[in-house]
Coordinates of N, CA and C in Angstrom, one line a residue:
G1 N -12.6 6.1 9.4 CA -13.3 5.8 8.2 C -13.7 4.4 8.1
N2 N -14.4 4.0 7.1 CA -14.8 2.6 6.8 C -13.8 2.0 5.9
D3 N -13.0 1.0 6.5 CA -11.9 0.3 5.9 C -12.3 -1.1 5.6
R4 N -13.3 -1.4 4.8 CA -13.9 -2.8 4.5 C -12.8 -3.5 3.6
S5 N -12.1 -2.8 2.7 CA -11.1 -3.5 1.8 C -10.0 -3.9 2.8
G6 N -9.6 -3.1 3.6 CA -8.5 -3.4 4.6 C -8.8 -4.6 5.5
A7 N -10.0 -4.6 6.0 CA -10.5 -5.8 6.7 C -10.5 -7.1 6.1
A8 N -11.0 -7.0 4.8 CA -11.1 -8.1 3.9 C -9.6 -8.8 3.6
L9 N -8.7 -7.8 3.4 CA -7.3 -8.2 3.1 C -6.7 -8.9 4.4
R10 N -6.9 -8.3 5.6 CA -6.4 -8.9 6.7 C -7.0 -10.4 7.0
A11 N -8.3 -10.5 6.7 CA -8.9 -11.7 6.9 C -8.3 -12.8 5.9
G12 N -8.2 -12.4 4.7 CA -7.6 -13.3 3.6 C -6.1 -13.6 3.9
L13 N -5.4 -12.8 4.6 CA -4.0 -13.1 4.9 C -3.8 -13.5 6.4
G14 N -4.8 -14.1 6.9 CA -4.7 -14.5 8.4 C -3.7 -15.5 8.7
A15 N -3.3 -16.3 7.7 CA -2.2 -17.3 7.9 C -0.9 -16.7 8.1
F16 N -0.7 -15.5 7.9 CA 0.6 -14.8 7.9 C 0.8 -14.0 9.2
S17 N 1.9 -13.7 9.6 CA 2.2 -12.8 10.7 C 1.9 -11.5 10.3
L18 N 1.0 -10.7 10.8 CA 0.7 -9.4 10.3 C 1.0 -8.3 11.3
T19 N 1.4 -7.1 10.9 CA 1.6 -6.0 11.7 C 0.3 -5.3 11.8
P20 N 0.0 -4.4 12.8 CA -1.2 -3.7 12.8 C -1.3 -2.8 11.5
H21 N -2.5 -2.8 10.9 CA -2.7 -2.1 9.7 C -2.6 -0.5 9.9
R22 N -2.4 0.2 8.9 CA -2.3 1.6 9.1 C -3.1 2.3 8.0
L23 N -4.0 3.2 8.4 CA -4.7 4.1 7.5 C -3.9 5.3 7.2
V24 N -3.7 5.6 5.9 CA -2.9 6.7 5.6 C -3.8 7.6 4.6
T25 N -3.7 8.8 4.8 CA -4.5 9.8 4.0 C -3.9 9.8 2.5
D26 N -4.7 10.2 1.6 CA -4.3 10.3 0.3 C -3.4 11.5 0.0
D27 N -2.2 11.4 0.6 CA -1.2 12.5 0.6 C 0.1 11.8 0.3
P28 N 0.8 12.2 -0.8 CA 2.0 11.6 -1.2 C 3.1 11.5 -0.1
D29 N 3.2 12.5 0.7 CA 4.3 12.6 1.7 C 3.9 11.5 2.8
R30 N 2.6 11.4 3.2 CA 2.2 10.5 4.2 C 2.3 9.0 3.7
I31 N 2.1 8.8 2.5 CA 2.3 7.5 1.8 C 3.7 7.1 1.9
R32 N 4.6 7.9 1.4 CA 6.0 7.7 1.4 C 6.6 7.5 2.8
E33 N 6.0 8.3 3.7 CA 6.4 8.1 5.1 C 6.1 6.7 5.7
A34 N 4.8 6.4 5.5 CA 4.4 5.0 6.0 C 5.2 3.9 5.3
L35 N 5.4 4.0 4.1 CA 6.1 2.9 3.4 C 7.5 2.8 3.9
G36 N 8.1 4.0 4.0 CA 9.5 4.1 4.5 C 9.6 3.5 5.8
L37 N 8.7 3.7 6.8 CA 8.8 3.2 8.1 C 8.6 1.6 8.1
L38 N 7.7 1.1 7.2 CA 7.6 -0.4 7.1 C 8.8 -1.0 6.6
V39 N 9.5 -0.4 5.6 CA 10.8 -0.8 5.0 C 11.8 -0.8 6.2
D40 N 11.9 0.3 6.9 CA 12.9 0.4 7.9 C 12.7 -0.7 9.0
E41 N 11.5 -0.9 9.3 CA 11.1 -2.0 10.2 C 11.5 -3.5 9.8
G42 N 11.8 -3.6 8.5 CA 12.3 -4.9 7.9 C 11.2 -5.8 7.5
H43 N 10.0 -5.4 7.2 CA 8.9 -6.2 6.8 C 9.2 -6.9 5.4
D44 N 8.9 -8.1 5.2 CA 9.1 -8.8 3.9 C 8.1 -8.3 2.9
A45 N 7.0 -7.9 3.1 CA 6.1 -7.5 2.1 C 5.1 -6.4 2.8
V46 N 4.6 -5.7 1.9 CA 3.6 -4.7 2.2 C 2.4 -4.8 1.2
V47 N 1.2 -4.9 1.9 CA 0.0 -5.0 1.0 C -0.8 -3.7 1.2
L48 N -1.1 -3.1 0.0 CA -1.9 -1.9 0.0 C -3.2 -2.1 -0.7
T49 N -4.2 -1.3 -0.2 CA -5.4 -1.1 -0.8 C -5.9 0.3 -0.8
G50 N -6.7 0.8 -1.7 CA -7.2 2.1 -1.7 C -6.2 3.1 -2.4
G51 N -6.7 4.3 -2.7 CA -6.0 5.3 -3.4 C -5.5 4.9 -4.8
T52 N -6.1 3.9 -5.4 CA -5.6 3.5 -6.6 C -6.5 3.7 -7.8
G53 N -7.6 4.4 -7.6 CA -8.7 4.8 -8.6 C -8.2 5.9 -9.5
I54 N -9.2 6.5 -10.2 CA -8.9 7.6 -11.2 C -9.3 8.9 -10.7
A55 N -9.8 9.0 -9.5 CA -10.1 10.4 -8.9 C -8.8 11.2 -8.7
P56 N -8.8 12.5 -8.8 CA -7.7 13.3 -8.5 C -6.9 13.0 -7.2
R57 N -7.7 12.6 -6.2 CA -7.2 12.4 -4.8 C -6.4 11.0 -4.7
D58 N -6.7 10.1 -5.7 CA -6.0 8.8 -5.7 C -4.6 8.8 -6.2
V59 N -3.7 9.1 -5.3 CA -2.3 9.3 -5.7 C -1.3 8.2 -5.3
T60 N -1.9 7.0 -4.8 CA -1.0 5.9 -4.3 C 0.0 5.3 -5.4
V61 N -0.7 5.0 -6.5 CA 0.1 4.4 -7.6 C 1.3 5.4 -8.0
E62 N 0.9 6.7 -8.3 CA 2.0 7.5 -8.7 C 3.1 7.8 -7.6
T63 N 2.6 7.8 -6.4 CA 3.6 8.0 -5.3 C 4.5 6.7 -5.1
L64 N 4.0 5.5 -5.3 CA 4.8 4.3 -5.1 C 5.7 4.0 -6.2
T65 N 5.4 4.6 -7.4 CA 6.2 4.3 -8.6 C 7.8 4.5 -8.3
A66 N 8.1 5.4 -7.5 CA 9.5 5.8 -7.1 C 10.1 4.7 -6.4
F67 N 9.4 3.8 -5.7 CA 9.9 2.7 -5.0 C 10.1 1.4 -5.7
V68 N 9.6 1.4 -6.9 CA 9.6 0.1 -7.7 C 10.9 0.0 -8.6
D69 N 11.6 -1.1 -8.4 CA 12.8 -1.3 -9.2 C 12.5 -2.0 -10.5
R70 N 11.6 -2.9 -10.4 CA 11.2 -3.6 -11.7 C 9.7 -3.8 -11.7
P71 N 9.0 -3.0 -12.5 CA 7.5 -3.2 -12.5 C 7.1 -4.5 -13.2
L72 N 6.0 -5.1 -12.7 CA 5.6 -6.4 -13.3 C 4.3 -6.1 -14.1
E73 N 4.4 -5.6 -15.2 CA 3.4 -5.2 -16.1 C 2.3 -6.3 -16.2
G74 N 1.1 -6.0 -16.1 CA 0.0 -6.9 -16.3 C -0.3 -7.8 -15.0
F75 N 0.6 -7.7 -14.0 CA 0.3 -8.4 -12.8 C -0.9 -8.0 -12.0
G76 N -1.1 -6.7 -11.9 CA -2.3 -6.2 -11.3 C -3.5 -6.6 -12.0
E77 N -3.5 -6.6 -13.4 CA -4.7 -6.8 -14.1 C -5.0 -8.4 -14.0
A78 N -4.2 -9.2 -13.7 CA -4.4 -10.7 -13.5 C -5.3 -10.9 -12.3
F79 N -5.3 -9.9 -11.4 CA -6.1 -10.1 -10.2 C -7.6 -9.5 -10.5

């Protein structure tokens, strides 16, 4: 697929040591699996893009809520 937002993020984060990016389908099991692997690998941060809209297939936010210990309300809106 066309991952323009992922390419823009990688360009903007170029000063950091990055792992190869991963494209994951809009499927809760695949998203949880990918995040779990990154956590198990010991990464300090995970940057996500896509799957955050209002279409029925956009399940990223709902899927990742289970991983959040302390939500930062309004943080996303600041961007």
